[in-house]
Short mmCIF file of C-alpha atoms in Angstrom, two decimals:
data_model
loop_
_atom_site.label_atom_id
_atom_site.label_comp_id
_atom_site.label_asym_id
_atom_site.label_seq_id
_atom_site.Cartn_x
_atom_site.Cartn_y
_atom_site.Cartn_z
CA UNK A 1 68.96 -57.30 -13.43
CA UNK A 2 66.54 -54.88 -11.76
CA UNK A 3 67.88 -51.78 -10.03
CA UNK A 4 67.49 -51.58 -6.22
CA UNK A 5 64.46 -49.80 -4.89
CA UNK A 6 64.91 -46.37 -3.49
CA UNK A 7 63.51 -45.62 -0.07
CA UNK A 8 60.70 -43.65 -1.54
CA UNK A 9 59.81 -46.66 -3.77
CA UNK A 10 59.96 -48.94 -0.72
CA UNK A 11 57.40 -46.74 0.98
CA UNK A 12 55.15 -46.59 -2.13
CA UNK A 13 54.96 -50.35 -2.43
CA UNK A 14 53.71 -50.91 1.14
CA UNK A 15 50.08 -51.68 2.05
CA UNK A 16 48.24 -49.55 4.56
CA UNK A 17 49.57 -50.27 8.01
CA UNK A 18 49.10 -49.27 11.66
CA UNK A 19 52.04 -46.92 11.22
CA UNK A 20 50.14 -45.07 8.48
CA UNK A 21 47.11 -44.89 10.83
CA UNK A 22 49.26 -43.54 13.62
CA UNK A 23 50.64 -40.91 11.30
CA UNK A 24 47.21 -39.78 10.03
CA UNK A 25 45.65 -39.79 13.49
CA UNK A 26 48.69 -38.12 15.17
CA UNK A 27 48.76 -35.36 12.53
CA UNK A 28 44.98 -35.30 12.40
CA UNK A 29 44.61 -34.52 16.11
CA UNK A 30 46.76 -31.47 15.60
CA UNK A 31 44.74 -30.59 12.49
CA UNK A 32 41.49 -30.87 14.56
CA UNK A 33 42.77 -28.65 17.32
CA UNK A 34 43.72 -26.13 14.63
CA UNK A 35 40.09 -26.31 13.19
CA UNK A 36 38.69 -25.91 16.71
CA UNK A 37 40.60 -22.75 17.32
CA UNK A 38 39.57 -21.24 13.91
CA UNK A 39 35.94 -22.23 14.48
CA UNK A 40 35.84 -20.87 17.97
CA UNK A 41 36.39 -17.28 16.83
CA UNK A 42 33.06 -17.25 14.96
CA UNK A 43 31.20 -17.99 18.21
CA UNK A 44 33.41 -15.51 20.12
CA UNK A 45 32.52 -12.88 17.55
CA UNK A 46 28.89 -13.45 18.01
CA UNK A 47 29.09 -13.27 21.80
CA UNK A 48 31.29 -10.14 21.82
CA UNK A 49 28.91 -8.47 19.39
CA UNK A 50 26.39 -8.59 22.28
CA UNK A 51 28.66 -8.25 25.30
CA UNK A 52 31.07 -5.58 24.14
CA UNK A 53 28.58 -3.87 21.67
CA UNK A 54 31.10 -4.19 18.84
CA UNK A 55 30.40 -2.75 15.44
CA UNK A 56 30.52 -4.83 12.24
CA UNK A 57 33.84 -3.22 11.29
CA UNK A 58 35.39 -4.23 14.73
CA UNK A 59 33.99 -7.79 14.30
CA UNK A 60 35.44 -7.94 10.77
CA UNK A 61 38.88 -7.10 12.07
CA UNK A 62 38.65 -9.78 14.75
CA UNK A 63 37.70 -12.32 12.08
CA UNK A 64 40.41 -11.19 9.65
CA UNK A 65 43.49 -10.53 11.80
CA UNK A 66 44.07 -14.17 12.51
CA UNK A 67 44.18 -14.83 8.84
CA UNK A 68 46.81 -12.13 8.34
CA UNK A 69 49.02 -14.18 10.77
CA UNK A 70 48.05 -17.35 8.88
CA UNK A 71 49.13 -15.82 5.55
CA UNK A 72 52.54 -15.11 6.98
CA UNK A 73 52.77 -18.36 8.96
CA UNK A 74 51.80 -20.54 6.06
CA UNK A 75 54.61 -19.01 3.87
CA UNK A 76 57.24 -19.14 6.54
CA UNK A 77 56.10 -22.59 7.69
CA UNK A 78 56.61 -24.10 4.25
CA UNK A 79 60.07 -22.58 3.89
CA UNK A 80 61.15 -23.72 7.33
CA UNK A 81 59.78 -27.24 6.87
CA UNK A 82 61.89 -27.63 3.66
CA UNK A 83 64.91 -26.45 5.62
CA UNK A 84 64.52 -27.97 9.10
CA UNK A 85 62.01 -30.80 8.76
CA UNK A 86 58.23 -31.40 8.63
CA UNK A 87 57.90 -32.82 12.20
CA UNK A 88 59.93 -30.12 13.80
CA UNK A 89 58.01 -27.23 12.32
CA UNK A 90 54.63 -29.04 12.98
CA UNK A 91 55.49 -29.33 16.71
CA UNK A 92 56.57 -25.74 17.01
CA UNK A 93 53.43 -24.38 15.27
CA UNK A 94 51.19 -26.33 17.69
CA UNK A 95 53.10 -24.80 20.63
CA UNK A 96 52.83 -21.24 19.29
CA UNK A 97 49.13 -21.18 18.52
CA UNK A 98 48.25 -23.19 21.70
CA UNK A 99 49.96 -20.68 23.99
CA UNK A 100 48.59 -17.75 22.09
CA UNK A 101 45.06 -19.11 22.23
CA UNK A 102 45.27 -19.52 26.05
CA UNK A 103 46.60 -15.96 26.28
CA UNK A 104 43.68 -14.70 24.18
CA UNK A 105 41.25 -15.86 26.89
CA UNK A 106 42.70 -13.08 29.05
CA UNK A 107 41.99 -10.31 26.46
CA UNK A 108 40.94 -7.12 28.14
CA UNK A 109 40.17 -5.11 24.98
CA UNK A 110 39.64 -5.41 21.25
CA UNK A 111 43.25 -4.32 20.69
CA UNK A 112 44.66 -7.05 22.97
CA UNK A 113 42.38 -9.67 21.28
CA UNK A 114 43.63 -8.57 17.86
CA UNK A 115 47.25 -8.96 18.91
CA UNK A 116 46.71 -12.43 20.28
CA UNK A 117 44.66 -13.51 17.23
CA UNK A 118 47.53 -12.48 15.02
CA UNK A 119 49.97 -14.63 16.94
CA UNK A 120 47.54 -17.55 16.87
CA UNK A 121 47.39 -17.21 13.12
CA UNK A 122 51.09 -17.43 12.78
CA UNK A 123 51.07 -20.96 14.30
CA UNK A 124 47.89 -22.07 12.58
CA UNK A 125 48.97 -20.96 9.14
CA UNK A 126 52.24 -22.84 9.29
CA UNK A 127 50.80 -26.11 10.55
CA UNK A 128 48.33 -27.11 7.82
CA UNK A 129 50.57 -27.32 4.76
CA UNK A 130 53.33 -28.90 6.81
CA UNK A 131 51.08 -31.69 8.15
CA UNK A 132 49.60 -32.47 4.75
CA UNK A 133 53.09 -32.63 3.25
CA UNK A 134 54.25 -35.04 5.96
CA UNK A 135 51.33 -37.41 5.44
CA UNK A 136 51.61 -37.24 1.59
CA UNK A 137 55.29 -38.13 1.71
CA UNK A 138 54.68 -41.31 3.71
CA UNK A 139 51.48 -42.49 1.99
CA UNK A 140 51.68 -45.31 -0.59
CA UNK A 141 51.00 -44.04 -4.16
CA UNK A 142 47.68 -45.82 -4.69
CA UNK A 143 46.05 -44.42 -1.56
CA UNK A 144 47.92 -41.15 -1.14
CA UNK A 145 45.09 -38.88 -2.00
CA UNK A 146 42.67 -40.76 0.21
CA UNK A 147 44.93 -40.51 3.23
CA UNK A 148 45.41 -36.82 2.86
CA UNK A 149 41.62 -36.33 2.51
CA UNK A 150 41.22 -38.39 5.69
CA UNK A 151 43.72 -36.09 7.39
CA UNK A 152 41.73 -33.06 6.21
CA UNK A 153 38.59 -34.72 7.58
CA UNK A 154 39.90 -34.03 11.09
CA UNK A 155 39.12 -30.38 10.28
CA UNK A 156 35.38 -31.25 10.50
CA UNK A 157 36.02 -33.01 13.87
CA UNK A 158 37.72 -29.84 15.15
CA UNK A 159 35.05 -27.47 13.79
CA UNK A 160 32.33 -29.71 15.30
CA UNK A 161 34.18 -29.46 18.68
CA UNK A 162 34.24 -25.68 18.26
CA UNK A 163 30.46 -25.75 17.53
CA UNK A 164 29.78 -27.86 20.59
CA UNK A 165 31.89 -25.54 22.75
CA UNK A 166 30.11 -22.57 21.10
CA UNK A 167 26.72 -24.04 21.87
CA UNK A 168 27.34 -25.33 25.39
CA UNK A 169 30.05 -23.03 26.78
CA UNK A 170 29.93 -19.63 25.14
CA UNK A 171 26.28 -18.72 25.99
CA UNK A 172 26.65 -20.06 29.57
CA UNK A 173 27.99 -16.89 31.10
CA UNK A 174 29.56 -13.59 30.32
CA UNK A 175 32.95 -15.24 30.56
CA UNK A 176 31.89 -18.21 28.37
CA UNK A 177 33.97 -16.99 25.41
CA UNK A 178 37.08 -16.82 27.66
CA UNK A 179 36.45 -20.45 28.80
CA UNK A 180 36.14 -21.46 25.14
CA UNK A 181 39.43 -19.82 24.25
CA UNK A 182 41.08 -21.36 27.31
CA UNK A 183 40.12 -24.86 25.99
CA UNK A 184 41.88 -23.89 22.79
CA UNK A 185 45.22 -23.92 24.60
CA UNK A 186 45.31 -27.77 24.31
CA UNK A 187 47.63 -27.77 21.22
CA UNK A 188 50.56 -26.52 23.39
CA UNK A 189 50.42 -29.82 25.27
CA UNK A 190 49.90 -31.92 22.16
CA UNK A 191 53.06 -30.38 20.60
CA UNK A 192 55.12 -32.65 22.90
CA UNK A 193 53.32 -35.73 21.59
CA UNK A 194 53.99 -34.74 18.04
CA UNK A 195 57.66 -34.09 18.63
CA UNK A 196 58.21 -37.49 20.28
CA UNK A 197 55.72 -39.71 18.42
CA UNK A 198 55.66 -38.87 14.72
CA UNK A 199 58.37 -39.86 12.27
CA UNK A 200 60.22 -37.27 10.15
CA UNK A 201 59.77 -37.43 6.40
CA UNK A 202 62.00 -39.97 4.76
CA UNK A 203 62.31 -37.76 1.61
CA UNK A 204 63.30 -34.78 3.74
CA UNK A 205 65.92 -36.76 5.61
CA UNK A 206 67.44 -38.01 2.38
CA UNK A 207 67.51 -34.55 0.86
CA UNK A 208 69.52 -33.49 3.97
CA UNK A 209 71.95 -36.45 3.74
CA UNK A 210 70.55 -38.05 7.00
CA UNK A 211 70.59 -41.54 5.50
CA UNK A 212 70.59 -43.57 8.63
CA UNK A 213 67.53 -41.80 10.07
CA UNK A 214 65.76 -42.19 6.70
CA UNK A 215 66.52 -45.94 6.62
CA UNK A 216 65.25 -46.37 10.17
CA UNK A 217 62.01 -44.63 9.32
CA UNK A 218 61.39 -46.79 6.30
CA UNK A 219 62.19 -50.00 8.20
CA UNK A 220 59.69 -48.86 10.88
CA UNK A 221 56.91 -48.91 8.23
CA UNK A 222 58.14 -52.04 6.52
CA UNK A 223 58.16 -53.91 9.89
CA UNK A 224 54.53 -52.84 10.47
CA UNK A 225 53.64 -54.34 7.05
CA UNK A 226 55.68 -57.50 7.55
CA UNK A 227 57.85 -56.65 4.57
CA UNK A 228 61.49 -57.60 4.54
CA UNK A 229 63.78 -54.63 4.16
CA UNK A 230 66.13 -54.34 1.10
CA UNK A 231 69.20 -52.27 0.42
CA UNK A 232 68.61 -48.94 -1.25
CA UNK A 233 71.12 -46.91 -3.23
CA UNK A 234 72.60 -43.85 -1.57
CA UNK A 235 70.45 -40.72 -1.98
CA UNK A 236 71.93 -37.42 -3.26
CA UNK A 237 71.34 -34.55 -0.83
CA UNK A 238 69.30 -31.74 -2.51
CA UNK A 239 69.32 -28.25 -1.06
CA UNK A 240 66.04 -26.38 -0.61
CA UNK A 241 65.95 -23.97 -3.68
CA UNK A 242 63.71 -21.35 -2.18
CA UNK A 243 60.36 -19.91 -3.40
CA UNK A 244 61.66 -18.46 -6.62
CA UNK A 245 61.76 -22.00 -8.01
CA UNK A 246 57.98 -22.05 -7.88
CA UNK A 247 58.08 -19.98 -11.01
CA UNK A 248 60.52 -22.20 -13.03
CA UNK A 249 59.34 -23.09 -16.51
CA UNK A 250 58.01 -26.56 -15.56
CA UNK A 251 56.10 -25.31 -12.52
CA UNK A 252 54.88 -21.80 -13.39
CA UNK A 253 51.45 -22.67 -14.82
CA UNK A 254 50.47 -25.09 -12.09
CA UNK A 255 51.53 -22.54 -9.42
CA UNK A 256 49.26 -19.91 -10.97
CA UNK A 257 46.30 -22.36 -11.21
CA UNK A 258 46.93 -23.60 -7.62
CA UNK A 259 47.08 -20.06 -6.18
CA UNK A 260 43.83 -19.01 -7.83
CA UNK A 261 42.07 -22.15 -6.42
CA UNK A 262 43.43 -21.47 -2.97
CA UNK A 263 42.41 -17.78 -3.09
CA UNK A 264 38.87 -18.60 -4.31
CA UNK A 265 38.07 -21.33 -1.77
CA UNK A 266 39.56 -19.31 1.09
CA UNK A 267 37.43 -16.29 0.25
CA UNK A 268 34.19 -18.22 0.01
CA UNK A 269 34.73 -20.56 2.92
CA UNK A 270 36.00 -18.12 5.57
CA UNK A 271 33.66 -15.39 4.46
CA UNK A 272 30.76 -17.68 5.00
CA UNK A 273 31.67 -19.69 8.05
CA UNK A 274 33.38 -17.09 10.19
CA UNK A 275 30.27 -14.95 9.89
CA UNK A 276 27.59 -17.65 9.84
CA UNK A 277 26.53 -17.51 13.50
CA UNK A 278 26.50 -13.71 13.52
CA UNK A 279 24.57 -13.58 10.22
CA UNK A 280 22.00 -16.01 11.51
CA UNK A 281 21.67 -13.84 14.63
CA UNK A 282 21.29 -10.71 12.53
CA UNK A 283 18.59 -12.44 10.49
CA UNK A 284 16.46 -12.93 13.64
CA UNK A 285 17.62 -16.19 15.12
CA UNK A 286 18.45 -16.15 18.82
CA UNK A 287 22.05 -16.50 19.84
CA UNK A 288 21.49 -20.08 21.05
CA UNK A 289 19.52 -20.98 17.88
CA UNK A 290 22.15 -19.54 15.57
CA UNK A 291 24.80 -21.64 17.38
CA UNK A 292 22.57 -24.70 17.15
CA UNK A 293 22.03 -24.26 13.43
CA UNK A 294 25.76 -23.72 12.91
CA UNK A 295 26.47 -27.07 14.67
CA UNK A 296 24.08 -28.94 12.35
CA UNK A 297 25.59 -27.31 9.31
CA UNK A 298 29.05 -28.20 10.51
CA UNK A 299 28.15 -31.79 10.92
CA UNK A 300 27.46 -31.99 7.17
CA UNK A 301 31.17 -31.62 6.60
CA UNK A 302 31.87 -35.17 7.68
CA UNK A 303 29.99 -36.94 4.81
CA UNK A 304 31.46 -34.39 2.45
CA UNK A 305 34.90 -35.54 3.35
CA UNK A 306 33.97 -39.18 3.13
CA UNK A 307 32.63 -38.68 -0.42
CA UNK A 308 35.80 -36.87 -1.48
CA UNK A 309 38.03 -39.55 0.09
CA UNK A 310 36.27 -42.18 -2.00
CA UNK A 311 36.15 -40.19 -5.21
CA UNK A 312 39.67 -38.84 -5.14
CA UNK A 313 41.06 -42.32 -6.03
CA UNK A 314 38.01 -43.33 -8.10
CA UNK A 315 37.67 -40.28 -10.36
CA UNK A 316 40.96 -38.60 -9.81
CA UNK A 317 42.11 -35.33 -8.11
CA UNK A 318 41.01 -32.77 -10.72
CA UNK A 319 37.47 -34.12 -11.40
CA UNK A 320 36.74 -34.49 -7.77
CA UNK A 321 38.02 -30.99 -6.91
CA UNK A 322 36.09 -29.38 -9.79
CA UNK A 323 32.92 -31.25 -8.91
CA UNK A 324 32.96 -30.29 -5.29
CA UNK A 325 33.75 -26.58 -6.04
CA UNK A 326 30.75 -26.44 -8.52
CA UNK A 327 28.59 -28.13 -5.85
CA UNK A 328 29.75 -25.52 -3.33
CA UNK A 329 28.69 -22.79 -5.78
CA UNK A 330 25.28 -24.37 -6.10
CA UNK A 331 25.01 -24.61 -2.32
CA UNK A 332 26.00 -20.99 -1.80
CA UNK A 333 23.46 -19.92 -4.39
CA UNK A 334 20.71 -21.90 -2.75
CA UNK A 335 21.60 -20.49 0.68
CA UNK A 336 21.43 -16.92 -0.66
CA UNK A 337 17.82 -17.55 -1.70
CA UNK A 338 16.80 -19.65 1.38
CA UNK A 339 13.62 -18.47 3.06
CA UNK A 340 12.53 -20.10 6.38
CA UNK A 341 14.26 -22.13 9.04
CA UNK A 342 14.21 -25.43 7.13
CA UNK A 343 15.56 -23.92 3.95
CA UNK A 344 18.36 -22.20 5.73
CA UNK A 345 19.36 -25.38 7.54
CA UNK A 346 19.21 -27.66 4.44
CA UNK A 347 20.94 -25.33 2.06
CA UNK A 348 23.61 -24.54 4.68
CA UNK A 349 24.22 -28.29 5.01
CA UNK A 350 24.60 -28.66 1.22
CA UNK A 351 27.06 -25.79 1.15
CA UNK A 352 28.98 -27.38 4.06
CA UNK A 353 29.04 -30.83 2.43
CA UNK A 354 30.49 -29.74 -0.87
CA UNK A 355 32.76 -26.97 0.49
CA UNK A 356 34.68 -29.32 2.84
CA UNK A 357 34.88 -32.00 0.23
CA UNK A 358 36.58 -29.49 -2.04
CA UNK A 359 38.98 -28.64 0.76
CA UNK A 360 39.89 -32.28 1.14
CA UNK A 361 40.64 -32.63 -2.54
CA UNK A 362 42.68 -29.41 -2.57
CA UNK A 363 44.92 -30.61 0.29
CA UNK A 364 45.43 -33.90 -1.56
CA UNK A 365 46.48 -32.13 -4.76
CA UNK A 366 48.67 -29.38 -3.32
CA UNK A 367 51.73 -31.33 -2.03
CA UNK A 368 51.78 -33.62 -5.06
CA UNK A 369 52.49 -31.06 -7.72
CA UNK A 370 55.94 -30.05 -6.47
CA UNK A 371 59.29 -32.02 -6.17
CA UNK A 372 60.47 -33.00 -2.71
CA UNK A 373 62.98 -30.16 -2.19
CA UNK A 374 60.17 -27.64 -2.94
CA UNK A 375 57.08 -29.51 -1.67
CA UNK A 376 56.47 -27.76 1.64
CA UNK A 377 57.57 -24.40 0.26
CA UNK A 378 55.08 -24.72 -2.54
CA UNK A 379 52.31 -25.94 -0.35
CA UNK A 380 52.95 -23.15 2.16
CA UNK A 381 53.15 -20.43 -0.48
CA UNK A 382 49.83 -21.51 -2.01
CA UNK A 383 48.24 -21.64 1.46
CA UNK A 384 49.77 -18.22 2.34
CA UNK A 385 48.42 -16.64 -0.84
CA UNK A 386 45.01 -18.13 -0.15
CA UNK A 387 44.98 -16.67 3.35
CA UNK A 388 45.06 -13.17 1.77
CA UNK A 389 41.55 -13.99 0.72
CA UNK A 390 40.57 -15.15 4.12
CA UNK A 391 41.74 -11.71 5.43
CA UNK A 392 39.67 -9.89 2.88
CA UNK A 393 36.53 -12.01 2.97
CA UNK A 394 35.32 -11.19 6.59
CA UNK A 395 36.01 -7.47 5.84
CA UNK A 396 33.91 -7.65 2.70
CA UNK A 397 30.85 -9.12 4.42
CA UNK A 398 29.56 -5.83 6.02
CA UNK A 399 29.60 -3.80 2.77
CA UNK A 400 28.04 -6.77 0.83
CA UNK A 401 25.31 -7.02 3.46
CA UNK A 402 24.66 -3.31 3.10
CA UNK A 403 24.50 -3.61 -0.71
CA UNK A 404 22.15 -6.56 -0.92
CA UNK A 405 21.77 -8.47 2.29
CA UNK A 406 22.58 -12.15 2.84
CA UNK A 407 21.67 -12.92 -0.80
CA UNK A 408 24.38 -10.60 -2.05
CA UNK A 409 26.95 -12.12 0.36
CA UNK A 410 26.40 -15.66 -0.62
CA UNK A 411 25.97 -14.83 -4.30
CA UNK A 412 29.49 -13.44 -4.19
CA UNK A 413 30.80 -16.57 -2.51
CA UNK A 414 29.09 -18.68 -5.22
CA UNK A 415 31.00 -16.66 -7.85
CA UNK A 416 34.36 -17.36 -6.19
CA UNK A 417 33.61 -21.10 -6.08
CA UNK A 418 32.99 -20.98 -9.82
CA UNK A 419 36.28 -19.11 -10.33
CA UNK A 420 38.07 -21.80 -8.33
CA UNK A 421 36.56 -24.65 -10.37
CA UNK A 422 37.74 -23.03 -13.59
CA UNK A 423 41.27 -22.60 -12.26
CA UNK A 424 41.34 -26.23 -11.01
CA UNK A 425 41.12 -27.39 -14.60
CA UNK A 426 44.73 -26.14 -15.03
CA UNK A 427 46.07 -28.48 -12.33
CA UNK A 428 47.85 -31.73 -13.21
CA UNK A 429 46.10 -35.01 -12.63
CA UNK A 430 48.45 -37.20 -10.49
CA UNK A 431 46.32 -40.05 -9.40
CA UNK A 432 48.42 -43.23 -9.24
CA UNK A 433 51.69 -41.40 -9.92
CA UNK A 434 54.71 -41.41 -7.60
CA UNK A 435 55.73 -38.13 -5.97
CA UNK A 436 58.39 -36.19 -7.95
CA UNK A 437 61.89 -36.56 -6.41
CA UNK A 438 63.50 -34.24 -8.97
CA UNK A 439 64.90 -30.77 -8.70
CA UNK A 440 63.08 -27.61 -9.74
CA UNK A 441 65.85 -26.57 -12.06
CA UNK A 442 65.26 -29.70 -14.17
CA UNK A 443 61.82 -31.07 -13.65
CA UNK A 444 62.45 -33.68 -16.20
CA UNK A 445 58.99 -35.18 -16.28
CA UNK A 446 56.91 -32.04 -15.88
CA UNK A 447 55.26 -32.75 -19.11
CA UNK A 448 54.54 -36.34 -18.31
CA UNK A 449 52.82 -35.35 -15.07
CA UNK A 450 50.23 -33.48 -17.07
#
């Protein structure tokens, strides 16, 4: 006699349904709005460099301060999501950074803009690991990686929106950057949609002993698939163990590897793309032309995500992540040596293609390597540590420029991509494996997951 299916197993057996699509799109819209806000600051920096006559150091702080908030927000967001729920925290983060972005449009000085950017970062940092955890916990095993990469692909949509706003709105008038930031207040309204429309994680609900809600959520997805519901055994509530469990014997090595990958990709990505319009302007492109090139380079992110979404289930998580990180290193090296308009555009697009494909693979890997009670905490802690690099990277660009120009800057980014690819070899390969429902104190199949 076979044992009854758990609710997690019932979710894993389902085909892709409209409910999965609603979850990915619903979470993805929030993700895109997040990306739009992060991307907008690169265009605001380029405009304020002209209008306010800001120094490279002042611009660096404007680029970095939001990531300081993101580092704190990611860590706190993961902890709160394991304690209060994925959906709840997701909605609150949208509200926080949407309101703060709208307020930033009213900035009257560099100091005021820095304060608002920090508050924006708190919301942004908390949202991303929470959203990826929510999608990962609902996705069927055989397509889990692909759905998380598709979620991450909304980042390219949001960054493209920021590039369009940067190209059409920011240069239009002296207040163009204010109008751009005002548009970034949209997440505050979308928070209501998230709170009412998205389901709460079944795994979280079971860990909190909310069995009836968990059963209702599973039946919602089974109904969409036309699958008859079955009775599941009662789930044992599991308390959230806190961040110290990330360093338990079965998890320590993968936590180290994951943090190094997150640090490396954050340093290279944000150092490059936050400064890109300003660097192009400094190299002699007009403000409008630098925004136009940034838009084209950003569009190359979309096929990068598509390739990663295909390969993540074909090759596996680790090979896909390593390949795209090495491709990013090659792209950064090519961009550092690019000479002429066409070379800058083509090599920038190569960098964008591989870099964002690597991001998609990383977001697919991150929630999978921790058990349910620690999943959002682990994802948030890794993202929070990575944000330390995103704080440092914009501040490092001016001295690197002074030491060796754009070539030195992008050569350094290439080195970080290589470091990330080496660290990624230490991550477990979890393609086709069910999410771990165990407890950190006794991760009984840690060895099997390798």
